PDB file of C-alpha atoms in Angstrom:
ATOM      1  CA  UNK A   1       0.000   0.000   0.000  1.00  0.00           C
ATOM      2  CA  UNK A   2       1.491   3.507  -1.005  1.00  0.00           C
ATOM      3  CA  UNK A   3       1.436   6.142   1.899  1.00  0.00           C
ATOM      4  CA  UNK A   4      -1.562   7.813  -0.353  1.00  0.00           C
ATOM      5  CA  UNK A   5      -3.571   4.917  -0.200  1.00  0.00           C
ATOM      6  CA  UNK A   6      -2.759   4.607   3.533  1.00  0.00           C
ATOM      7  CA  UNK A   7      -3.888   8.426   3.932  1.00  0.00           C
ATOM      8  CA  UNK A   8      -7.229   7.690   2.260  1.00  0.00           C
ATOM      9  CA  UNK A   9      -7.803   5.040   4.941  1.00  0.00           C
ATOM     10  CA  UNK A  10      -6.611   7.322   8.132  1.00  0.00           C
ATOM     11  CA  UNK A  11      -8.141  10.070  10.269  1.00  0.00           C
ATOM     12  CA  UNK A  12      -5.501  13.322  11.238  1.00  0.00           C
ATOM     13  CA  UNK A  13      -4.862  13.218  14.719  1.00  0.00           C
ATOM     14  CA  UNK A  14      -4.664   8.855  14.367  1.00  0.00           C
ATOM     15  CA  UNK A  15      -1.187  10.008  15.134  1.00  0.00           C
ATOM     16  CA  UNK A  16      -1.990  10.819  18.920  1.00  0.00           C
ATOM     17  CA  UNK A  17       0.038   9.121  21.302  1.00  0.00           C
ATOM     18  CA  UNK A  18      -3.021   8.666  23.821  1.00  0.00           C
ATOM     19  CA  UNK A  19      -4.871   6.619  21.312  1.00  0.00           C
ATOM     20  CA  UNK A  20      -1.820   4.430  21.016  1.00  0.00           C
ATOM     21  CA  UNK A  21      -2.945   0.796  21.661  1.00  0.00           C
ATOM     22  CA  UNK A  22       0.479  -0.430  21.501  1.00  0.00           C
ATOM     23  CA  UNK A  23      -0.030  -2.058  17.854  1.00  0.00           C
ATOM     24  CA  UNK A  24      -0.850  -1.179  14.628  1.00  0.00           C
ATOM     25  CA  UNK A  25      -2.336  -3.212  11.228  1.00  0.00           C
ATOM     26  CA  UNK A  26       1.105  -3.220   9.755  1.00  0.00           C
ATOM     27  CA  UNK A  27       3.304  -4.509  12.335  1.00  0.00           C
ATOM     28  CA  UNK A  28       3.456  -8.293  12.235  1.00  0.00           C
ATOM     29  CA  UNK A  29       2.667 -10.404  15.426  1.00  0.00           C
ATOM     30  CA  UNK A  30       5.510 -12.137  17.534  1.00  0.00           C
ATOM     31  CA  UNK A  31       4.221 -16.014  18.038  1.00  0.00           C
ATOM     32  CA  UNK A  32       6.386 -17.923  20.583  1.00  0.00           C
ATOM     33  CA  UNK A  33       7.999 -20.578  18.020  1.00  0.00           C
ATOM     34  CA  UNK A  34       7.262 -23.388  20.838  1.00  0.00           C
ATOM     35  CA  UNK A  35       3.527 -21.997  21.392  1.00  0.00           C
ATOM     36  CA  UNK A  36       3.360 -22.306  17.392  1.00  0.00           C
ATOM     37  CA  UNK A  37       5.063 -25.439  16.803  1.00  0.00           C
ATOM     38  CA  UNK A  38       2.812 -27.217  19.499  1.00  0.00           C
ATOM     39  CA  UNK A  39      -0.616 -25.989  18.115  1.00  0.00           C
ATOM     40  CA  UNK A  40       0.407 -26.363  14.889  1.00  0.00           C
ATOM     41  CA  UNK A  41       0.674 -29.976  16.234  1.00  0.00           C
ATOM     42  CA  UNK A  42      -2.505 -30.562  17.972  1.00  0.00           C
ATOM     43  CA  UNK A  43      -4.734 -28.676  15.816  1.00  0.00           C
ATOM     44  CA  UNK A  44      -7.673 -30.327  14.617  1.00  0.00           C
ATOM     45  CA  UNK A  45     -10.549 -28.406  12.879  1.00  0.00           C
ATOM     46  CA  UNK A  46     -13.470 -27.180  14.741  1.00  0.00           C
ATOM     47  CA  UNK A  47     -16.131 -29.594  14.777  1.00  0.00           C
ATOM     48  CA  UNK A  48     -20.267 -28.698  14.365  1.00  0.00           C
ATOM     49  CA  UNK A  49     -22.838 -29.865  16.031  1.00  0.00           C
ATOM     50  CA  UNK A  50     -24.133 -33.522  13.928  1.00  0.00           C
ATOM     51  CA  UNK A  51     -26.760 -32.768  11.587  1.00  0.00           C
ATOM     52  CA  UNK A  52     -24.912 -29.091  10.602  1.00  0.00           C
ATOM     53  CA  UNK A  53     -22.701 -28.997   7.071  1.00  0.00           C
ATOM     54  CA  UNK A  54     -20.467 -25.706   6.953  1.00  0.00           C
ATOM     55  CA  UNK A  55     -20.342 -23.796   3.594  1.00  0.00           C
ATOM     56  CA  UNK A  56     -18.572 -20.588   2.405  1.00  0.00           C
ATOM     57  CA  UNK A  57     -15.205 -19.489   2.715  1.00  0.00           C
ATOM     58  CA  UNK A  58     -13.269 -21.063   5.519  1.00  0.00           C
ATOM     59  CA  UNK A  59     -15.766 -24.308   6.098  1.00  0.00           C
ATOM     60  CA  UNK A  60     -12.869 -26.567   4.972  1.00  0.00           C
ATOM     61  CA  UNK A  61     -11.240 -26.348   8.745  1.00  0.00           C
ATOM     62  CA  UNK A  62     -14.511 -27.153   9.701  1.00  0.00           C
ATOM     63  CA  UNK A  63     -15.759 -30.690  10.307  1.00  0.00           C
ATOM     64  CA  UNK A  64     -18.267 -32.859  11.906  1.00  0.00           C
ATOM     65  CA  UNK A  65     -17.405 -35.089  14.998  1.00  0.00           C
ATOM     66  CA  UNK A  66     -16.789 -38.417  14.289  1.00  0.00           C
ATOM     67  CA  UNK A  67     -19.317 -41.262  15.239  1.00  0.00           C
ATOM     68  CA  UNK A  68     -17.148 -42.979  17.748  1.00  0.00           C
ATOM     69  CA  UNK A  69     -16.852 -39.920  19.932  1.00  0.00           C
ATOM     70  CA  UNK A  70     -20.712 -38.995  19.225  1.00  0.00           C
ATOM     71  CA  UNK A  71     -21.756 -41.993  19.672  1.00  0.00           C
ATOM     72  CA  UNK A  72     -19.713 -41.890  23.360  1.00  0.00           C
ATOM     73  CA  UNK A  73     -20.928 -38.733  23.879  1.00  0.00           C
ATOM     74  CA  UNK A  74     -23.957 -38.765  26.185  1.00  0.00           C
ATOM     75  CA  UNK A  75     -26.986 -37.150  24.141  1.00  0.00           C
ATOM     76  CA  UNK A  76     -28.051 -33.630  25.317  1.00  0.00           C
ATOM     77  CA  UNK A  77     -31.427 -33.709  27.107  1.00  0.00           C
ATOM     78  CA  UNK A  78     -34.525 -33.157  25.031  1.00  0.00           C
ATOM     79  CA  UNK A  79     -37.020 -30.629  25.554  1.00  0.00           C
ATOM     80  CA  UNK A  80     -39.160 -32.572  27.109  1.00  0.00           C
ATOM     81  CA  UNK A  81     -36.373 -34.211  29.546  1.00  0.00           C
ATOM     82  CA  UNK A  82     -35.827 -30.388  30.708  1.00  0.00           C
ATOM     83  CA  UNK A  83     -39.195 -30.046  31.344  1.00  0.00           C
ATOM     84  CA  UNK A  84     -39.820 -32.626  33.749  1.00  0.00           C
ATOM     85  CA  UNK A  85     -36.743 -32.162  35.386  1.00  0.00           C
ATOM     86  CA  UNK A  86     -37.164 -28.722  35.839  1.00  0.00           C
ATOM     87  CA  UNK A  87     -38.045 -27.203  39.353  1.00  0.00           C
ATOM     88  CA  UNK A  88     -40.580 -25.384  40.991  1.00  0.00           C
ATOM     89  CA  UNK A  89     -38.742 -22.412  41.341  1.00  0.00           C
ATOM     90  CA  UNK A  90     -37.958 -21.564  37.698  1.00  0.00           C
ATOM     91  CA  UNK A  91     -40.354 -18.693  35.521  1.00  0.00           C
ATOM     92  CA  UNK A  92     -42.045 -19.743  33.041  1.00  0.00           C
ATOM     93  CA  UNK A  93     -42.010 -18.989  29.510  1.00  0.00           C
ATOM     94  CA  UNK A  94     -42.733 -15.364  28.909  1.00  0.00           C
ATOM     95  CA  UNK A  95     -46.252 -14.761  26.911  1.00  0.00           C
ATOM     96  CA  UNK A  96     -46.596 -13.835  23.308  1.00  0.00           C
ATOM     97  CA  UNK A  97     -47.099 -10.337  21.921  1.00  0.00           C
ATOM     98  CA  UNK A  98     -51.111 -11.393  21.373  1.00  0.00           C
ATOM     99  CA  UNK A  99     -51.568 -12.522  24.539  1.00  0.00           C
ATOM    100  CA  UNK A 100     -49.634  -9.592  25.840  1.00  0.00           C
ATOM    101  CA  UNK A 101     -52.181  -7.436  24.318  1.00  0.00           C
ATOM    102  CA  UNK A 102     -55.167  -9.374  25.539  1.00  0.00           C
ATOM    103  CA  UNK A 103     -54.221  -9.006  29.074  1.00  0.00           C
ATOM    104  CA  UNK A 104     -53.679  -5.073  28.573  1.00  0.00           C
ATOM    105  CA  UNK A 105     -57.199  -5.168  27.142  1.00  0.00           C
ATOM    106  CA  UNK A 106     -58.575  -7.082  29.421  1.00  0.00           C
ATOM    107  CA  UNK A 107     -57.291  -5.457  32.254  1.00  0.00           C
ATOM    108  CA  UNK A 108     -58.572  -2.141  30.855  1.00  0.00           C
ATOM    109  CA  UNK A 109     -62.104  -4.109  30.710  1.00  0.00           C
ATOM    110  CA  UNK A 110     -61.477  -5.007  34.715  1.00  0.00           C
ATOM    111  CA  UNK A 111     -60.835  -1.083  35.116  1.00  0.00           C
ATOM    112  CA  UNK A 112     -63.621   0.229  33.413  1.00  0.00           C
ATOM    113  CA  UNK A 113     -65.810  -2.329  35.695  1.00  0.00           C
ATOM    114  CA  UNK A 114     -64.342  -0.819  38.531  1.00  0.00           C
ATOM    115  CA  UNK A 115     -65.515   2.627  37.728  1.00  0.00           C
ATOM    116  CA  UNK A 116     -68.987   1.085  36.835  1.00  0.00           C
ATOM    117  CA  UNK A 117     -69.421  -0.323  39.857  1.00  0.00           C
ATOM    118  CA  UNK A 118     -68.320   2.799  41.614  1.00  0.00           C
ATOM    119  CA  UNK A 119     -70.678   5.429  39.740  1.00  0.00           C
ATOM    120  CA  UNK A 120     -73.316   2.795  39.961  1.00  0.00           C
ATOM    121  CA  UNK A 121     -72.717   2.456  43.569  1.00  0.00           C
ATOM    122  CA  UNK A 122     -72.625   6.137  44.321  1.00  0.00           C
ATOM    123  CA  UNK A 123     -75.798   6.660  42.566  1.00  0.00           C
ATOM    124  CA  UNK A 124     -77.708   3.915  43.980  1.00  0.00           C
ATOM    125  CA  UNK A 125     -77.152   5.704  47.556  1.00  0.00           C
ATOM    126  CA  UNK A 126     -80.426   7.378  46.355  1.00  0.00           C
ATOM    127  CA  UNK A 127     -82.276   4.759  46.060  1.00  0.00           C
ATOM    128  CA  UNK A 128     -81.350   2.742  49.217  1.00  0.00           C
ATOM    129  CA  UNK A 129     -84.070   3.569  51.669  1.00  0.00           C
ATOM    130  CA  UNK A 130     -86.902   2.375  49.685  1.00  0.00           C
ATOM    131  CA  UNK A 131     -84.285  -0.881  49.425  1.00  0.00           C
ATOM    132  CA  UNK A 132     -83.035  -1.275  52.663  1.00  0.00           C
ATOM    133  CA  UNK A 133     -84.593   0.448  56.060  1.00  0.00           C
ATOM    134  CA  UNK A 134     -83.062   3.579  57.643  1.00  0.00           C
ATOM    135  CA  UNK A 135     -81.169   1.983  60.051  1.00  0.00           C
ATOM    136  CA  UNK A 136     -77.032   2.562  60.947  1.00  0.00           C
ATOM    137  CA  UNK A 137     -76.505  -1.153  60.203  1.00  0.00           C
ATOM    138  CA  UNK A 138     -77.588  -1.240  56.727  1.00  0.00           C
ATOM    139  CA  UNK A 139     -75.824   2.231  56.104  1.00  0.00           C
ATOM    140  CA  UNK A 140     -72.873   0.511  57.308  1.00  0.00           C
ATOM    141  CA  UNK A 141     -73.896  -2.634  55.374  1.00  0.00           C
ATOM    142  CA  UNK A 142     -74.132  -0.969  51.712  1.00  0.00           C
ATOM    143  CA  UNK A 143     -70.478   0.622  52.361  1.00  0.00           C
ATOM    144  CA  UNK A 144     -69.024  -2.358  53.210  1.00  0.00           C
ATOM    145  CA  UNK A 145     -70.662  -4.104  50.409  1.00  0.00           C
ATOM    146  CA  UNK A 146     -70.126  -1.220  47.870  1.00  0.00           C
ATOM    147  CA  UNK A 147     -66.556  -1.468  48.791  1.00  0.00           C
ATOM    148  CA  UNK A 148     -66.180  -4.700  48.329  1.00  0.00           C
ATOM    149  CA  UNK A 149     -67.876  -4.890  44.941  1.00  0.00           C
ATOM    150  CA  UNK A 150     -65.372  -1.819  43.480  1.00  0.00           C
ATOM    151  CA  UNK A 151     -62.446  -3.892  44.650  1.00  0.00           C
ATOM    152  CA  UNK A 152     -63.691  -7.086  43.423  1.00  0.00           C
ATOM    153  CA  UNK A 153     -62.826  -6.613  39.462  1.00  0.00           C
ATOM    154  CA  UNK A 154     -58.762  -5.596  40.667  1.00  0.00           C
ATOM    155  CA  UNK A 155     -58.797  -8.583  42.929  1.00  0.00           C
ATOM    156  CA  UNK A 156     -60.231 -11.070  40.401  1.00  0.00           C
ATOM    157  CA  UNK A 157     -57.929 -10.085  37.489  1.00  0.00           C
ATOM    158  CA  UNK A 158     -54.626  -9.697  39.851  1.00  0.00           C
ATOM    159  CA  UNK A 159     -55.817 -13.212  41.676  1.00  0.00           C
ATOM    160  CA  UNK A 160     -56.093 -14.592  37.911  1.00  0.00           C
ATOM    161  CA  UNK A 161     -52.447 -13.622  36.722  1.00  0.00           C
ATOM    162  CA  UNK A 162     -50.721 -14.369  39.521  1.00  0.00           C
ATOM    163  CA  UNK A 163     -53.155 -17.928  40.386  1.00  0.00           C
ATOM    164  CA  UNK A 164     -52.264 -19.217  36.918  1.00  0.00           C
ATOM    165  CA  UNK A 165     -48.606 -18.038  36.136  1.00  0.00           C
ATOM    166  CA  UNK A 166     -47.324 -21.622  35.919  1.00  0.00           C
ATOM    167  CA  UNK A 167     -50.738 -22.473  33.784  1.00  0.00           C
ATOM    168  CA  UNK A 168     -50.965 -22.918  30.026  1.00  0.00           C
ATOM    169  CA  UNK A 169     -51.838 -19.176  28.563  1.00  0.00           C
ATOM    170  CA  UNK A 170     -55.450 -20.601  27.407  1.00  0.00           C
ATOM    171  CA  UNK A 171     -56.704 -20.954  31.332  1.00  0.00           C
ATOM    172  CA  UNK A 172     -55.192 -17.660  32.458  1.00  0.00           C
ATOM    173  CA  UNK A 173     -57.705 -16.505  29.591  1.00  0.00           C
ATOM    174  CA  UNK A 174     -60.532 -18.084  30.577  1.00  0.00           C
ATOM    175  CA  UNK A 175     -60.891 -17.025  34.178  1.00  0.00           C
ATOM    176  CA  UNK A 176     -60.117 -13.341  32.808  1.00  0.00           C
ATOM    177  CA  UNK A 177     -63.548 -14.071  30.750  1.00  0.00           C
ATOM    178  CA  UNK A 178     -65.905 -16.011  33.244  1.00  0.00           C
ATOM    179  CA  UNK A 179     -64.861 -12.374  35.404  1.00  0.00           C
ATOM    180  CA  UNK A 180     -65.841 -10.466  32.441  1.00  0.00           C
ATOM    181  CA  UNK A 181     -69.229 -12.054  32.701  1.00  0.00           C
ATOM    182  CA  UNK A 182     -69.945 -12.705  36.396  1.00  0.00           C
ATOM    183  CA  UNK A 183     -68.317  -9.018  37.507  1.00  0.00           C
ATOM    184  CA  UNK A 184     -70.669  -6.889  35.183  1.00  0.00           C
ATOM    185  CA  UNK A 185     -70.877  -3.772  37.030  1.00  0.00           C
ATOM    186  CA  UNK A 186     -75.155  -3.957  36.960  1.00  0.00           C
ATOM    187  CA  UNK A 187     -75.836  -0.819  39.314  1.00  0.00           C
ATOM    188  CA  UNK A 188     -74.241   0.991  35.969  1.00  0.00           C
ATOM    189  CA  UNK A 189     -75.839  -1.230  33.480  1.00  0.00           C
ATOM    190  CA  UNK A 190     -79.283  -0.218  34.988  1.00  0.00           C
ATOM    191  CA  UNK A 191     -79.181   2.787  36.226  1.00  0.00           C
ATOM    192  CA  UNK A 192     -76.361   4.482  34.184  1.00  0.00           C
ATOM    193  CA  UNK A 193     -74.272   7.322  34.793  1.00  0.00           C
ATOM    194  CA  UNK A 194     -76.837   9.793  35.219  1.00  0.00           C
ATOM    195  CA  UNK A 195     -79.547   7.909  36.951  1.00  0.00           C
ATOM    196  CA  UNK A 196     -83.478   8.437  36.291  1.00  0.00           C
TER     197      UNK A 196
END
């Protein structure tokens, strides 16, 4: 290469003494002739996996194992080997970008129930004495139960996820829907938001 070229190919200031990283490109490496001689002696090609066939440029240091020392070789566990070896204590594997999405929905679903059964709540308070009699108890009765019914939809999708973490994706799914149906905010469904 002509100094040109090697201008064409360089920064100015590559010169710099603090980038120095004690070679260059152009100075030759210093091999130990006994560290060279003995790898040169024990080299053997790299092998691949069986089943794999290297091509391109290169793949002719590349071989296969042989079939004595494969066939001496203990296999590698299977999938399904790992699987019922594995413990208790390891996570399982994460969710798909779908399902991702159908839990944010659904959750968003579980949220908008508990705002339904809040406004729906609140705005029964007007109608509870011709439901219930004008007594402290059942004041203290609705609360409690209004309460309750605004934290049920968070409870029921957060018991869900974390009840069926180690269960197939399908069944996580299917609880989330039976609460769809069974936690339908019906103070809001019937009375609405602005009441009658």
């Amino acid at each position: 290469m002509t100094p040109r070229e090697r201008d064409a190919l360089s920064w100015d200031g590559d010169d710099d003494p603090t980038l120095d990283v004690g070679a260059s490109a152009a100075d030759p490496v210093d091999v130990p002739e006994e560290a060279s001689e003995s790898s040169a002696g024990n080299a053997r090609p790299l092998d691949l996996p069986p089943g794999y066939t290297a091509v391109g440029r290169g793949s002719d240091g590349i071989g296969t194992p042989d079939r004595e020392s494969a066939e001496g070789a203990e296999p590698a566990p299977s999938d399904d080997a790992r699987d019922d070896s594995s413990g208790a204590d390891e996570e399982p594997a994460p969710i798909g970008n779908a399902a991702l999405i159908a839990l944010g929905v659904l959750g968003g679903v579980y949220l908008l129930y508990t705002v339904g059964w809040i406004v729906g709540g609140l705005r029964l308070q007007d109608v509870i004495p011709f439901l219930l009699p004008e007594t402290a108890v059942a004041r203290v009765a609705y609360t409690f139960a209004l309460w309750i019914a605004v934290a049920t939809p968070a409870l029921w999708f957060a018991g869900t996820v974390l009840l069926t973490r180690r269960s197939r994706t399908w069944i996580r799914f299917v609880w989330l829907a039976v609460g769809v149906v069974l936690l339908v905010p019906w103070p809001f469904a019937m009375i609405g938001a602005i009441g009658q």
